[in-house]
Amino acid sequence: MSHSPVASPRPSRQPYRGRLAPSPTGLLHLGHARTFWIAHQRALENHGTLILRNEDLDPQRSRPEFVQAMLEDLHWLGIRWTEGPDCGGPFGPYSQSERRTHYLQAWRRLRQGGLLYPCLCSRKDLAQSASAPNEADDEPRYPGTCRLRKDAAGFTEPAGVNWRFRVPDSVPVEFTDLNLGRQSYIPGKDFSDFLVWRRDGVPAYQLAVVVDDALMRITEVVRGADLLKSTARQLLLVRALQSTQPEYAIPDYFHCELVRDADGSRLAKRHDALSIRHLRDRGMTAENVLALAGWP
Ligand code: GLU
């Protein structure tokens, strides 16, 4: 009998609230099909609520046609949610582009707590930080050039400079993933001071996701294993924010193994031939697509 990837027990006693968090920057592919199907199954098995969050944080890369396509493709696969941009719900809005005031509030609290600093370095970091970093394009390590700046208090708005979170060097960030077991990352070694806000006024992925998961009362985050290191970064943000805001509870995490292409590389949105839409147009059923994605 094959082991069901969704069967791991769940320690939390809170009513289950899970989320699907696609970014509308391209067509969803087999990797998304697998991760989102697992998220759906875990919500069902736990008699929980599943939320769809449209992660259209980056105005330059997000497209309305991809929002429509991702909702349709997820529905076609048989995935259902009861809160989302298409159906509303008590913790909306469910599109990141409409949640800026929440991100700003978190930025203010972190800055007041002395945990952020303005950074005047590199445009390359700026380009990458609104997307979830994947294994091949993780946020570059920051050498710490602006780390000792003391002028954070002089800013009432984040725009105009990059903002970084000062990580506690050498203090391991540990968590037990419900699928992959014990994880440990060392800030300062595995990752460095990461961006929380971009100079062009766009909040970074790491901050937005932490704010949304907390305010949408997510109890379990199901995502691809390429985001394990981001989870470690996000735990630092949750801990920093929960000292003043009790709704910042640490969720459970379930990271799914990645679907890889024939060369062993992680699938990306550029693999259009492996998009759910393309496979569907070629006559595959949802069952065929999930089987191709390695389900169960
Ligand atoms: N929106 C992110 C992505 O599509 C995933 C975010 C997450 O699961 O935290 O890669």
Short mmCIF file of C-alpha atoms and ligand atoms in Angstrom, two decimals:
data_model
loop_
_atom_site.label_atom_id
_atom_site.label_comp_id
_atom_site.label_asym_id
_atom_site.label_seq_id
_atom_site.Cartn_x
_atom_site.Cartn_y
_atom_site.Cartn_z
CA MET A 1 0.00 0.00 0.00
CA SER A 2 1.43 3.39 -0.87
CA HIS A 3 1.93 5.88 1.91
CA SER A 4 -0.52 8.77 1.65
CA PRO A 5 1.38 12.06 1.67
CA VAL A 6 -1.44 13.71 3.58
CA ALA A 7 -1.67 11.27 6.46
CA SER A 8 0.72 12.94 8.95
CA PRO A 9 -1.00 13.82 12.21
CA ARG A 10 -1.60 17.42 13.11
CA PRO A 11 -0.51 18.62 16.53
CA SER A 12 -2.57 21.82 16.60
CA ARG A 13 -5.96 21.64 18.32
CA GLN A 14 -7.35 24.74 16.62
CA PRO A 15 -9.99 24.18 13.92
CA TYR A 16 -7.99 23.63 10.74
CA ARG A 17 -7.54 26.58 8.39
CA GLY A 18 -5.35 25.98 5.37
CA ARG A 19 -4.55 28.07 2.33
CA LEU A 20 -3.76 27.88 -1.36
CA ALA A 21 -1.44 30.78 -2.21
CA PRO A 22 -0.77 30.87 -5.95
CA SER A 23 0.96 33.84 -7.61
CA PRO A 24 -0.63 34.95 -10.89
CA THR A 25 2.69 35.31 -12.71
CA GLY A 26 2.19 32.42 -15.13
CA LEU A 27 0.16 29.27 -15.68
CA LEU A 28 0.04 26.74 -12.84
CA HIS A 29 2.01 23.56 -13.57
CA LEU A 30 2.21 19.98 -12.32
CA GLY A 31 4.13 21.01 -9.21
CA HIS A 32 1.34 23.36 -8.20
CA ALA A 33 -1.24 20.66 -8.95
CA ARG A 34 0.47 18.34 -6.49
CA THR A 35 1.02 20.88 -3.71
CA PHE A 36 -2.46 22.34 -3.95
CA TRP A 37 -4.07 18.91 -4.14
CA ILE A 38 -2.25 17.93 -0.94
CA ALA A 39 -3.40 21.19 0.71
CA HIS A 40 -6.96 20.38 -0.37
CA GLN A 41 -6.75 16.82 0.93
CA ARG A 42 -5.33 17.90 4.28
CA ALA A 43 -8.11 20.44 4.74
CA LEU A 44 -10.70 17.76 3.91
CA GLU A 45 -9.16 15.15 6.21
CA ASN A 46 -9.08 17.67 9.03
CA HIS A 47 -12.66 18.86 8.36
CA GLY A 48 -11.16 22.28 7.93
CA THR A 49 -11.57 25.47 5.94
CA LEU A 50 -9.50 26.12 2.84
CA ILE A 51 -8.74 29.67 1.74
CA LEU A 52 -7.55 30.84 -1.65
CA ARG A 53 -5.21 33.81 -1.49
CA ASN A 54 -4.28 35.56 -4.69
CA GLU A 55 -0.59 36.49 -4.25
CA ASP A 56 -0.59 39.32 -6.75
CA LEU A 57 1.90 41.29 -4.67
CA ASP A 58 4.23 42.28 -7.49
CA PRO A 59 2.41 44.64 -9.88
CA GLN A 60 5.08 44.16 -12.52
CA ARG A 61 4.82 40.37 -12.72
CA SER A 62 1.15 39.68 -11.88
CA ARG A 63 -1.48 39.53 -14.65
CA PRO A 64 -5.29 39.45 -14.31
CA GLU A 65 -5.50 36.73 -16.99
CA PHE A 66 -3.35 34.46 -14.83
CA VAL A 67 -5.64 35.09 -11.82
CA GLN A 68 -8.56 33.85 -13.90
CA ALA A 69 -6.56 30.91 -15.24
CA MET A 70 -5.41 29.77 -11.78
CA LEU A 71 -8.94 29.85 -10.35
CA GLU A 72 -10.26 27.88 -13.33
CA ASP A 73 -7.43 25.33 -13.33
CA LEU A 74 -7.76 24.67 -9.60
CA HIS A 75 -11.52 24.19 -9.98
CA TRP A 76 -10.98 21.88 -12.92
CA LEU A 77 -8.65 19.75 -10.78
CA GLY A 78 -11.48 19.35 -8.24
CA ILE A 79 -10.06 21.69 -5.60
CA ARG A 80 -12.63 23.71 -3.65
CA TRP A 81 -12.20 26.60 -1.21
CA THR A 82 -14.73 28.55 0.80
CA GLU A 83 -12.90 31.87 1.26
CA GLY A 84 -11.18 33.70 -1.53
CA PRO A 85 -11.21 36.64 -3.94
CA ASP A 86 -14.03 35.02 -5.93
CA CYS A 87 -16.28 34.14 -2.96
CA GLY A 88 -15.33 36.56 -0.16
CA GLY A 89 -15.11 35.60 3.51
CA PRO A 90 -14.53 37.07 6.96
CA PHE A 91 -10.77 37.67 6.62
CA GLY A 92 -10.64 39.46 3.28
CA PRO A 93 -9.61 41.01 1.09
CA TYR A 94 -8.03 37.85 -0.35
CA SER A 95 -5.80 39.51 -2.96
CA GLN A 96 -2.44 40.76 -1.71
CA SER A 97 -2.63 43.87 -3.88
CA GLU A 98 -5.53 45.02 -1.66
CA ARG A 99 -3.87 44.32 1.70
CA ARG A 100 -1.24 47.02 1.80
CA THR A 101 -2.47 48.65 5.02
CA HIS A 102 -1.90 45.37 6.89
CA TYR A 103 1.67 45.10 5.55
CA LEU A 104 2.35 48.71 6.45
CA GLN A 105 1.18 48.14 10.00
CA ALA A 106 3.56 45.19 10.35
CA TRP A 107 6.43 47.21 8.84
CA ARG A 108 5.76 49.97 11.42
CA ARG A 109 5.79 47.54 14.33
CA LEU A 110 8.99 45.88 13.22
CA ARG A 111 10.66 49.21 12.63
CA GLN A 112 9.53 50.53 16.03
CA GLY A 113 10.93 47.36 17.58
CA GLY A 114 14.35 48.20 16.09
CA LEU A 115 14.34 45.04 13.96
CA LEU A 116 14.61 46.65 10.52
CA TYR A 117 17.11 48.89 8.82
CA PRO A 118 17.01 50.89 5.61
CA CYS A 119 19.35 49.56 2.95
CA LEU A 120 20.73 51.48 0.01
CA CYS A 121 22.35 48.52 -1.76
CA SER A 122 21.82 46.61 -5.02
CA ARG A 123 19.01 46.64 -7.53
CA LYS A 124 19.29 42.90 -8.11
CA ASP A 125 17.87 42.11 -4.68
CA LEU A 126 15.10 44.56 -5.36
CA ALA A 127 14.01 42.69 -8.48
CA GLN A 128 13.71 39.35 -6.71
CA SER A 129 12.19 40.02 -3.33
CA ALA A 130 8.44 40.18 -4.08
CA SER A 131 8.49 36.62 -5.35
CA ALA A 132 8.75 33.55 -3.20
CA PRO A 133 12.41 32.52 -3.51
CA ASN A 134 12.82 29.04 -4.93
CA GLU A 135 15.80 26.74 -4.64
CA ALA A 136 17.49 28.01 -7.80
CA ASP A 137 16.85 31.70 -7.18
CA ASP A 138 16.98 32.14 -3.41
CA GLU A 139 17.46 35.70 -2.21
CA PRO A 140 21.18 36.47 -2.53
CA ARG A 141 23.12 36.58 0.73
CA TYR A 142 23.45 40.14 1.89
CA PRO A 143 26.93 41.16 3.06
CA GLY A 144 25.57 43.46 5.78
CA THR A 145 26.80 46.75 4.35
CA CYS A 146 23.92 48.81 5.80
CA ARG A 147 23.36 46.70 8.91
CA LEU A 148 24.69 49.25 11.38
CA ARG A 149 22.66 52.17 10.08
CA LYS A 150 20.85 53.92 12.89
CA ASP A 151 18.43 56.10 10.95
CA ALA A 152 15.39 53.76 10.80
CA ALA A 153 13.43 55.91 13.23
CA GLY A 154 13.59 58.84 10.82
CA PHE A 155 11.25 57.13 8.32
CA THR A 156 7.47 57.26 8.65
CA GLU A 157 6.89 55.41 5.34
CA PRO A 158 8.93 52.56 3.87
CA ALA A 159 9.07 53.75 0.24
CA GLY A 160 12.28 55.14 -1.22
CA VAL A 161 14.76 52.64 0.25
CA ASN A 162 14.94 48.88 0.70
CA TRP A 163 14.19 47.57 4.19
CA ARG A 164 15.87 44.53 5.70
CA PHE A 165 15.17 42.41 8.74
CA ARG A 166 18.24 42.07 10.95
CA VAL A 167 18.52 38.31 11.60
CA PRO A 168 19.85 37.04 14.95
CA ASP A 169 23.19 35.63 13.78
CA SER A 170 24.03 32.04 14.70
CA VAL A 171 20.85 31.34 16.71
CA PRO A 172 19.35 28.27 14.96
CA VAL A 173 15.78 28.47 13.72
CA GLU A 174 14.25 25.04 14.22
CA PHE A 175 10.88 23.55 13.42
CA THR A 176 9.33 20.16 12.86
CA ASP A 177 7.80 19.87 9.44
CA LEU A 178 4.79 17.53 9.41
CA ASN A 179 6.02 15.87 6.22
CA LEU A 180 9.81 16.25 6.22
CA GLY A 181 10.59 16.16 9.95
CA ARG A 182 13.02 18.26 11.96
CA GLN A 183 14.54 21.27 10.18
CA SER A 184 17.27 23.59 11.37
CA TYR A 185 18.67 26.73 9.73
CA ILE A 186 21.34 29.08 10.97
CA PRO A 187 20.69 32.77 10.32
CA GLY A 188 23.83 34.50 9.13
CA LYS A 189 24.96 31.23 7.51
CA ASP A 190 21.99 29.68 5.66
CA PHE A 191 20.44 33.08 4.94
CA SER A 192 21.19 36.65 5.80
CA ASP A 193 19.31 39.89 6.55
CA PHE A 194 16.39 39.59 4.14
CA LEU A 195 14.21 42.17 2.44
CA VAL A 196 10.82 43.03 3.88
CA TRP A 197 10.05 46.07 1.72
CA ARG A 198 11.31 47.21 -1.65
CA ARG A 199 12.51 50.63 -2.56
CA ASP A 200 9.76 50.92 -5.20
CA GLY A 201 7.11 50.66 -2.51
CA VAL A 202 6.24 46.96 -2.90
CA PRO A 203 6.28 44.81 0.25
CA ALA A 204 8.45 41.68 0.02
CA TYR A 205 7.00 38.18 -0.17
CA GLN A 206 8.34 37.18 3.27
CA LEU A 207 6.54 39.97 5.10
CA ALA A 208 3.27 39.74 3.13
CA VAL A 209 2.91 36.00 3.66
CA VAL A 210 3.54 36.21 7.41
CA VAL A 211 1.00 39.00 7.80
CA ASP A 212 -1.61 37.22 5.69
CA ASP A 213 -1.20 33.82 7.30
CA ALA A 214 -1.57 35.39 10.74
CA LEU A 215 -4.49 37.68 9.97
CA MET A 216 -6.31 34.97 8.00
CA ARG A 217 -5.83 32.68 11.05
CA ILE A 218 -4.05 29.98 9.06
CA THR A 219 -3.26 26.99 11.29
CA GLU A 220 -1.31 24.95 8.72
CA VAL A 221 0.83 26.10 5.81
CA VAL A 222 1.17 23.53 2.99
CA ARG A 223 3.77 24.57 0.43
CA GLY A 224 6.59 23.21 -1.73
CA ALA A 225 9.87 22.08 -0.17
CA ASP A 226 11.66 24.82 -2.12
CA LEU A 227 10.27 27.22 0.49
CA LEU A 228 11.76 25.54 3.59
CA LYS A 229 14.35 28.26 4.03
CA SER A 230 11.67 30.90 3.60
CA THR A 231 9.73 29.23 6.39
CA ALA A 232 12.77 29.73 8.64
CA ARG A 233 12.87 33.42 7.72
CA GLN A 234 9.14 33.74 8.27
CA LEU A 235 9.37 32.15 11.72
CA LEU A 236 11.69 34.98 12.73
CA LEU A 237 9.11 37.53 11.55
CA VAL A 238 6.23 35.75 13.31
CA ARG A 239 8.18 35.66 16.57
CA ALA A 240 9.09 39.33 16.25
CA LEU A 241 5.49 40.38 15.58
CA GLN A 242 3.87 38.17 18.19
CA SER A 243 5.53 40.07 21.02
CA THR A 244 3.06 42.90 20.41
CA GLN A 245 0.26 41.17 18.49
CA PRO A 246 -1.03 37.85 19.86
CA GLU A 247 -2.73 36.89 16.55
CA TYR A 248 0.75 36.14 15.19
CA ALA A 249 0.64 32.48 16.18
CA ILE A 250 3.11 30.02 14.64
CA PRO A 251 1.24 27.70 12.25
CA ASP A 252 2.10 24.06 11.55
CA TYR A 253 4.06 23.45 8.35
CA PHE A 254 3.78 20.71 5.77
CA HIS A 255 6.31 21.00 2.93
CA CYS A 256 5.62 18.84 -0.12
CA GLU A 257 8.31 17.11 -2.16
CA LEU A 258 8.85 18.90 -5.47
CA VAL A 259 7.83 17.54 -8.85
CA ARG A 260 10.91 17.59 -11.08
CA ASP A 261 11.30 17.54 -14.85
CA ALA A 262 13.21 14.86 -16.78
CA ASP A 263 16.52 16.63 -15.97
CA GLY A 264 15.78 16.68 -12.25
CA SER A 265 15.14 20.43 -12.15
CA ARG A 266 12.28 21.90 -10.21
CA LEU A 267 9.34 22.82 -12.45
CA ALA A 268 8.90 26.52 -13.06
CA LYS A 269 6.22 28.53 -14.74
CA ARG A 270 8.35 28.62 -17.88
CA HIS A 271 7.69 24.87 -18.36
CA ASP A 272 4.51 25.69 -20.27
CA ALA A 273 4.22 22.19 -21.72
CA LEU A 274 3.70 20.93 -18.18
CA SER A 275 1.09 23.54 -17.32
CA ILE A 276 -2.25 22.20 -16.10
CA ARG A 277 -3.91 24.15 -18.88
CA HIS A 278 -1.82 22.64 -21.63
CA LEU A 279 -2.30 19.09 -20.36
CA ARG A 280 -6.03 19.71 -20.06
CA ASP A 281 -6.19 21.05 -23.63
CA ARG A 282 -4.47 17.87 -24.77
CA GLY A 283 -7.37 15.86 -23.38
CA MET A 284 -6.02 14.73 -20.02
CA THR A 285 -8.42 14.30 -17.11
CA ALA A 286 -7.80 15.73 -13.64
CA GLU A 287 -6.91 12.19 -12.49
CA ASN A 288 -4.32 11.89 -15.31
CA VAL A 289 -2.76 15.21 -14.32
CA LEU A 290 -2.57 14.28 -10.63
CA ALA A 291 -1.05 10.90 -11.53
CA LEU A 292 1.54 12.65 -13.70
CA ALA A 293 2.29 14.92 -10.75
CA GLY A 294 3.11 11.82 -8.71
CA TRP A 295 -0.05 11.67 -6.65
CA PRO A 296 -0.37 9.97 -4.22
N1 GLU B 1 2.88 32.48 -3.78
C1 GLU B 1 4.00 31.62 -3.57
C2 GLU B 1 4.33 30.87 -4.82
O1 GLU B 1 3.50 30.80 -5.72
C3 GLU B 1 3.81 30.60 -2.49
C4 GLU B 1 3.68 31.19 -1.18
C5 GLU B 1 3.62 30.28 0.00
O2 GLU B 1 3.17 29.13 -0.06
O3 GLU B 1 4.00 30.80 1.02
O4 GLU B 1 5.41 30.34 -4.93
#
